[in-house]
Amino acid sequence: MERDEASTFAGRSLQVENARAPDRRYDCLDDAARLARRYLDGLRDRPVHAKTGLDELRAVLAHPLTDEGEDPSVIVESLACDVDPGLVASGGPRYFGFVIGGAVPAAVAADWLVSAWDQNGGGFVASPALSVVEEVAATWIRELLGVPASSGVGFVTGGQMANFTCLAAARHAVLRDAGWDVEAHGLHGAPRVRVLAGEYAHVTIGVACRLLGLGQLVDVVPADDQGRMRADALRDALAGGTGDPTIVCAQAGEINTGAFDPFVDIARICREHRAWLHVDGAFGLWAAASPRRRTLLAGAEQAHSWATDGHKWLNVPYDCGIAVVADPRAHRAAMTSTQAYVPAHADDVPYGFDWTPEFSRRARGVTVYAALRQLGRQGLTDLVDRCCDHARLIARRLAAEPGIDILNDVVLNQVLVRFGDDDALTDTVIEQVQRDGVCWLAGSTFRGRRVMRISVVGWQTTPADAHRSAEAILTAARAAGG
Ligand SMILES: *Cc1c(COP(=O)(O)O)cnc(C)c1O
């Protein structure tokens, strides 16, 4: 193609856009709002599973890329239509797979505005307003999670990056205390950092260590039958320690059972060994919002860092994670990215890039701000308690049926179910429930046995949804001959 021919093509669709009456340029936003309403209003009644598979989706979505571009409203309409059969109703009231929350309305709407404003949330100079919104959200988060008011808070993409950010701060601090500046010199020639985590630590802890040059976890601390790190095993692992800089990763909310590590004992042991204590509480940390369940976190307040998710239990849309570090200097030293072309700023002026791995970034804290304003303190408490109560209700209904066993203590929002004490039967029931579409849940393997894994983290679930889902599971189990 000739050069001026190419530039004509590139210019044409923009010319078409610019030729529109200025007040019609964003009509596609009205289309998006209408289509989003239709989807969200239908969430409760559509089958929970996706209706279509890989090949069909590829065929439908592979529109030819045009030379001249397309009309925004046409794109929005066709995108919504094409993807609809491949969407999973994970924001609806009967989705219990993995740990995937819904999204409260104010957070969804605020997220749209974040896109419309298209601010670079990296720092105050680029977006004064959203930097302050995130600052306010950070203050609320510290208060709700019961961590020191001076803690650093970074809004990141999820639990993975929250763990990464916290462990980067940990790496900085334990090496600083050993006389080594890891930010300046990296790990070449550094003292060895010892990382310990429970046998049932989430996989993202290992990935974070890998990204931080600490290698996959070396020291696995045995867990008990609920997946809780055993404090006595941690004590043994650290006894006769080499004095290496040490980081201990504990967990609030084991991904299968929802169990909490014994933080009081773990914190004491870490103190004795001058180890950094990190708590991965991607969903479990939200127990702090519930007076009835807060005791599960006793001792966790003594940790040095905490990772949690916004997109799980707080019910903000994907993606949002939150990294909290008690020592803001270590947090900032590990993350900040000062550049000559960014104005120097006082410590108390909000700059997202001081607390997150990103430089340019979406102001993810805005959805947290909106969700917390919608819920209020009591609404958040109710959300957490309601999900836990629904989990117990489902567990109770299933446990009453002969041949069905609940394998975990349902202390939170997670239920592990086994059918006929049989792997194959358990998988058959899971597949049947998934196909059936009343609710959706996934399988897992816990302590060598196949289990159905139920996770209740959505704001929309009602007691009637819990009953209906339990009924669907019982029906599938009876059909499978359980
Ligand atoms: C979900 C989860 C993570 C990972 O969080 P993402 O938001 O998926 O990155 C880490 N730890 C625990 C305990 C989790 O449940």
Short mmCIF file of N, CA and C in Angstrom, two decimals, residues 242-333:
data_model
loop_
_atom_site.label_atom_id
_atom_site.label_comp_id
_atom_site.label_asym_id
_atom_site.label_seq_id
_atom_site.Cartn_x
_atom_site.Cartn_y
_atom_site.Cartn_z
N THR A 242 19.03 -20.37 61.20
CA THR A 242 20.36 -19.93 60.80
C THR A 242 20.53 -18.43 60.96
N GLY A 243 19.45 -17.76 61.38
CA GLY A 243 19.53 -16.30 61.47
C GLY A 243 19.33 -15.64 60.12
N ASP A 244 18.99 -16.43 59.10
CA ASP A 244 18.69 -15.84 57.78
C ASP A 244 17.53 -14.86 57.91
N PRO A 245 17.53 -13.81 57.08
CA PRO A 245 16.31 -12.97 57.00
C PRO A 245 15.13 -13.87 56.65
N THR A 246 14.03 -13.73 57.39
CA THR A 246 12.94 -14.71 57.26
C THR A 246 11.59 -14.03 57.05
N ILE A 247 10.83 -14.62 56.14
CA ILE A 247 9.46 -14.17 55.89
C ILE A 247 8.53 -15.37 56.07
N VAL A 248 7.48 -15.18 56.86
CA VAL A 248 6.49 -16.24 57.07
C VAL A 248 5.18 -15.80 56.43
N CYS A 249 4.62 -16.65 55.56
CA CYS A 249 3.34 -16.35 54.91
C CYS A 249 2.23 -17.17 55.54
N ALA A 250 1.37 -16.50 56.28
CA ALA A 250 0.22 -17.17 56.87
C ALA A 250 -1.01 -16.85 56.03
N GLN A 251 -2.13 -17.45 56.40
CA GLN A 251 -3.31 -17.34 55.54
C GLN A 251 -4.59 -17.15 56.33
N ALA A 252 -5.41 -16.21 55.87
CA ALA A 252 -6.74 -16.02 56.44
C ALA A 252 -7.73 -16.44 55.36
N GLY A 253 -8.32 -17.61 55.51
CA GLY A 253 -9.26 -18.10 54.50
C GLY A 253 -8.57 -19.02 53.51
N GLU A 254 -8.45 -20.28 53.89
CA GLU A 254 -7.88 -21.27 52.96
C GLU A 254 -8.85 -21.45 51.80
N ILE A 255 -8.31 -21.54 50.61
CA ILE A 255 -9.11 -21.48 49.39
C ILE A 255 -10.19 -22.58 49.32
N ASN A 256 -9.94 -23.72 49.94
CA ASN A 256 -10.94 -24.78 49.97
C ASN A 256 -11.85 -24.69 51.19
N THR A 257 -11.23 -24.69 52.37
CA THR A 257 -12.01 -24.82 53.61
C THR A 257 -12.45 -23.49 54.18
N GLY A 258 -11.75 -22.40 53.80
CA GLY A 258 -12.02 -21.10 54.43
C GLY A 258 -11.37 -20.98 55.81
N ALA A 259 -10.50 -21.92 56.17
CA ALA A 259 -9.92 -21.93 57.53
C ALA A 259 -8.87 -20.84 57.72
N PHE A 260 -8.69 -20.46 58.98
CA PHE A 260 -7.74 -19.40 59.36
C PHE A 260 -6.57 -20.01 60.12
N ASP A 261 -5.36 -19.60 59.76
CA ASP A 261 -4.19 -20.04 60.50
C ASP A 261 -4.26 -19.52 61.94
N PRO A 262 -3.60 -20.20 62.87
CA PRO A 262 -3.59 -19.74 64.28
C PRO A 262 -2.63 -18.56 64.44
N PHE A 263 -3.16 -17.36 64.20
CA PHE A 263 -2.28 -16.17 64.10
C PHE A 263 -1.63 -15.79 65.42
N VAL A 264 -2.32 -16.00 66.53
CA VAL A 264 -1.74 -15.57 67.80
C VAL A 264 -0.41 -16.30 68.02
N ASP A 265 -0.42 -17.61 67.85
CA ASP A 265 0.81 -18.39 68.04
C ASP A 265 1.84 -18.08 66.96
N ILE A 266 1.36 -17.97 65.72
CA ILE A 266 2.28 -17.70 64.60
C ILE A 266 2.96 -16.34 64.80
N ALA A 267 2.19 -15.35 65.22
CA ALA A 267 2.76 -14.00 65.41
C ALA A 267 3.81 -14.02 66.51
N ARG A 268 3.54 -14.79 67.57
CA ARG A 268 4.51 -14.86 68.68
C ARG A 268 5.81 -15.50 68.18
N ILE A 269 5.68 -16.59 67.44
CA ILE A 269 6.87 -17.29 66.94
C ILE A 269 7.66 -16.38 65.98
N CYS A 270 6.92 -15.66 65.13
CA CYS A 270 7.60 -14.75 64.20
C CYS A 270 8.35 -13.67 64.96
N ARG A 271 7.73 -13.16 66.01
CA ARG A 271 8.40 -12.12 66.81
C ARG A 271 9.69 -12.67 67.40
N GLU A 272 9.61 -13.87 67.95
CA GLU A 272 10.80 -14.47 68.57
C GLU A 272 11.94 -14.62 67.57
N HIS A 273 11.58 -14.86 66.32
CA HIS A 273 12.61 -15.09 65.29
C HIS A 273 12.82 -13.87 64.40
N ARG A 274 12.26 -12.76 64.80
CA ARG A 274 12.40 -11.52 64.04
C ARG A 274 12.03 -11.74 62.56
N ALA A 275 11.02 -12.56 62.36
CA ALA A 275 10.56 -12.84 60.99
C ALA A 275 9.44 -11.88 60.62
N TRP A 276 9.38 -11.54 59.35
CA TRP A 276 8.28 -10.74 58.80
C TRP A 276 7.08 -11.67 58.67
N LEU A 277 5.93 -11.24 59.18
CA LEU A 277 4.72 -12.06 59.04
C LEU A 277 3.79 -11.41 58.03
N HIS A 278 3.50 -12.16 56.96
CA HIS A 278 2.56 -11.71 55.94
C HIS A 278 1.29 -12.56 56.02
N VAL A 279 0.15 -11.92 55.88
CA VAL A 279 -1.12 -12.66 55.88
C VAL A 279 -1.79 -12.52 54.52
N ASP A 280 -1.97 -13.64 53.84
CA ASP A 280 -2.75 -13.68 52.61
C ASP A 280 -4.21 -13.88 53.02
N GLY A 281 -4.98 -12.81 52.89
CA GLY A 281 -6.40 -12.89 53.27
C GLY A 281 -7.27 -12.45 52.12
N ALA A 282 -7.05 -13.03 50.96
CA ALA A 282 -7.72 -12.60 49.74
C ALA A 282 -9.23 -12.44 49.95
N PHE A 283 -9.84 -13.42 50.60
CA PHE A 283 -11.25 -13.22 50.98
C PHE A 283 -11.42 -13.23 52.50
N GLY A 284 -10.60 -14.05 53.19
CA GLY A 284 -10.80 -14.23 54.63
C GLY A 284 -10.61 -12.98 55.46
N LEU A 285 -9.82 -12.04 54.96
CA LEU A 285 -9.56 -10.83 55.75
C LEU A 285 -10.84 -10.03 55.98
N TRP A 286 -11.84 -10.24 55.11
CA TRP A 286 -13.10 -9.50 55.27
C TRP A 286 -13.91 -9.97 56.46
N ALA A 287 -13.49 -11.07 57.09
CA ALA A 287 -14.12 -11.47 58.36
C ALA A 287 -13.99 -10.34 59.38
N ALA A 288 -13.01 -9.45 59.16
CA ALA A 288 -12.82 -8.31 60.07
C ALA A 288 -14.05 -7.43 60.11
N ALA A 289 -14.86 -7.48 59.05
CA ALA A 289 -16.04 -6.61 58.99
C ALA A 289 -17.21 -7.19 59.79
N SER A 290 -17.06 -8.42 60.27
CA SER A 290 -18.17 -9.07 60.96
C SER A 290 -17.85 -9.30 62.44
N PRO A 291 -18.56 -8.62 63.33
CA PRO A 291 -18.32 -8.86 64.77
C PRO A 291 -18.47 -10.34 65.13
N ARG A 292 -19.34 -11.05 64.42
CA ARG A 292 -19.54 -12.48 64.74
C ARG A 292 -18.36 -13.34 64.33
N ARG A 293 -17.56 -12.87 63.39
CA ARG A 293 -16.50 -13.74 62.86
C ARG A 293 -15.10 -13.16 63.00
N ARG A 294 -15.04 -11.96 63.56
CA ARG A 294 -13.76 -11.27 63.68
C ARG A 294 -12.74 -12.07 64.49
N THR A 295 -13.22 -12.86 65.45
CA THR A 295 -12.29 -13.61 66.31
C THR A 295 -11.44 -14.58 65.50
N LEU A 296 -11.92 -14.98 64.33
CA LEU A 296 -11.11 -15.87 63.48
C LEU A 296 -9.78 -15.22 63.13
N LEU A 297 -9.75 -13.89 63.16
CA LEU A 297 -8.55 -13.15 62.76
C LEU A 297 -7.68 -12.76 63.96
N ALA A 298 -8.04 -13.21 65.15
CA ALA A 298 -7.27 -12.80 66.34
C ALA A 298 -5.79 -13.06 66.11
N GLY A 299 -5.00 -12.06 66.33
CA GLY A 299 -3.55 -12.17 66.16
C GLY A 299 -3.07 -11.69 64.80
N ALA A 300 -3.96 -11.72 63.81
CA ALA A 300 -3.56 -11.31 62.45
C ALA A 300 -3.19 -9.83 62.41
N GLU A 301 -3.72 -9.06 63.36
CA GLU A 301 -3.41 -7.62 63.39
C GLU A 301 -1.93 -7.39 63.72
N GLN A 302 -1.26 -8.42 64.23
CA GLN A 302 0.16 -8.26 64.55
C GLN A 302 1.08 -8.50 63.34
N ALA A 303 0.50 -8.82 62.21
CA ALA A 303 1.31 -9.09 61.03
C ALA A 303 1.97 -7.80 60.53
N HIS A 304 2.91 -7.97 59.61
CA HIS A 304 3.58 -6.82 59.00
C HIS A 304 2.91 -6.41 57.69
N SER A 305 2.23 -7.37 57.06
CA SER A 305 1.56 -7.04 55.81
C SER A 305 0.35 -7.94 55.60
N TRP A 306 -0.60 -7.43 54.81
CA TRP A 306 -1.85 -8.14 54.55
C TRP A 306 -2.23 -7.95 53.09
N ALA A 307 -2.59 -9.03 52.44
CA ALA A 307 -3.06 -8.94 51.05
C ALA A 307 -4.54 -9.33 51.03
N THR A 308 -5.32 -8.55 50.28
CA THR A 308 -6.72 -8.96 50.12
C THR A 308 -7.22 -8.55 48.74
N ASP A 309 -8.44 -9.00 48.44
CA ASP A 309 -9.04 -8.72 47.15
C ASP A 309 -10.20 -7.76 47.30
N GLY A 310 -10.39 -6.91 46.31
CA GLY A 310 -11.63 -6.15 46.22
C GLY A 310 -12.66 -6.92 45.42
N HIS A 311 -12.18 -7.65 44.38
CA HIS A 311 -13.14 -8.27 43.47
C HIS A 311 -13.74 -9.58 44.00
N LYS A 312 -13.31 -10.04 45.14
CA LYS A 312 -13.98 -11.21 45.72
C LYS A 312 -15.10 -10.73 46.65
N TRP A 313 -14.80 -10.63 47.94
CA TRP A 313 -15.91 -10.42 48.87
C TRP A 313 -16.43 -8.98 48.93
N LEU A 314 -15.59 -8.03 48.59
CA LEU A 314 -16.09 -6.65 48.63
C LEU A 314 -17.04 -6.39 47.46
N ASN A 315 -17.06 -7.32 46.48
CA ASN A 315 -17.99 -7.20 45.37
C ASN A 315 -17.82 -5.91 44.58
N VAL A 316 -16.56 -5.64 44.20
CA VAL A 316 -16.33 -4.62 43.17
C VAL A 316 -16.00 -5.38 41.90
N PRO A 317 -16.21 -4.77 40.73
CA PRO A 317 -15.95 -5.50 39.48
C PRO A 317 -14.45 -5.78 39.31
N TYR A 318 -14.15 -6.78 38.50
CA TYR A 318 -12.74 -7.07 38.19
C TYR A 318 -12.13 -5.88 37.49
N ASP A 319 -10.81 -5.59 37.78
CA ASP A 319 -10.04 -6.30 38.78
C ASP A 319 -9.60 -5.35 39.87
N CYS A 320 -9.46 -5.89 41.06
CA CYS A 320 -9.04 -5.04 42.18
C CYS A 320 -8.52 -5.87 43.33
N GLY A 321 -7.29 -5.64 43.71
CA GLY A 321 -6.71 -6.24 44.91
C GLY A 321 -6.15 -5.12 45.78
N ILE A 322 -5.87 -5.45 47.04
CA ILE A 322 -5.42 -4.41 47.97
C ILE A 322 -4.23 -4.94 48.77
N ALA A 323 -3.12 -4.21 48.68
CA ALA A 323 -1.92 -4.56 49.45
C ALA A 323 -1.76 -3.58 50.59
N VAL A 324 -1.62 -4.10 51.81
CA VAL A 324 -1.49 -3.25 52.99
C VAL A 324 -0.21 -3.63 53.72
N VAL A 325 0.60 -2.63 54.03
CA VAL A 325 1.87 -2.90 54.71
C VAL A 325 1.98 -1.97 55.92
N ALA A 326 2.22 -2.56 57.08
CA ALA A 326 2.23 -1.76 58.32
C ALA A 326 3.33 -0.70 58.29
N ASP A 327 4.49 -1.04 57.74
CA ASP A 327 5.59 -0.07 57.67
C ASP A 327 5.55 0.62 56.30
N PRO A 328 5.02 1.85 56.27
CA PRO A 328 4.86 2.50 54.96
C PRO A 328 6.20 2.76 54.28
N ARG A 329 7.28 2.89 55.08
CA ARG A 329 8.58 3.16 54.45
C ARG A 329 9.05 1.95 53.65
N ALA A 330 8.87 0.76 54.21
CA ALA A 330 9.28 -0.45 53.49
C ALA A 330 8.43 -0.63 52.23
N HIS A 331 7.11 -0.36 52.38
CA HIS A 331 6.18 -0.50 51.26
C HIS A 331 6.61 0.42 50.12
N ARG A 332 6.83 1.67 50.50
CA ARG A 332 7.15 2.67 49.50
C ARG A 332 8.53 2.43 48.87
N ALA A 333 9.47 2.05 49.70
CA ALA A 333 10.83 1.82 49.19
C ALA A 333 10.81 0.72 48.13
#
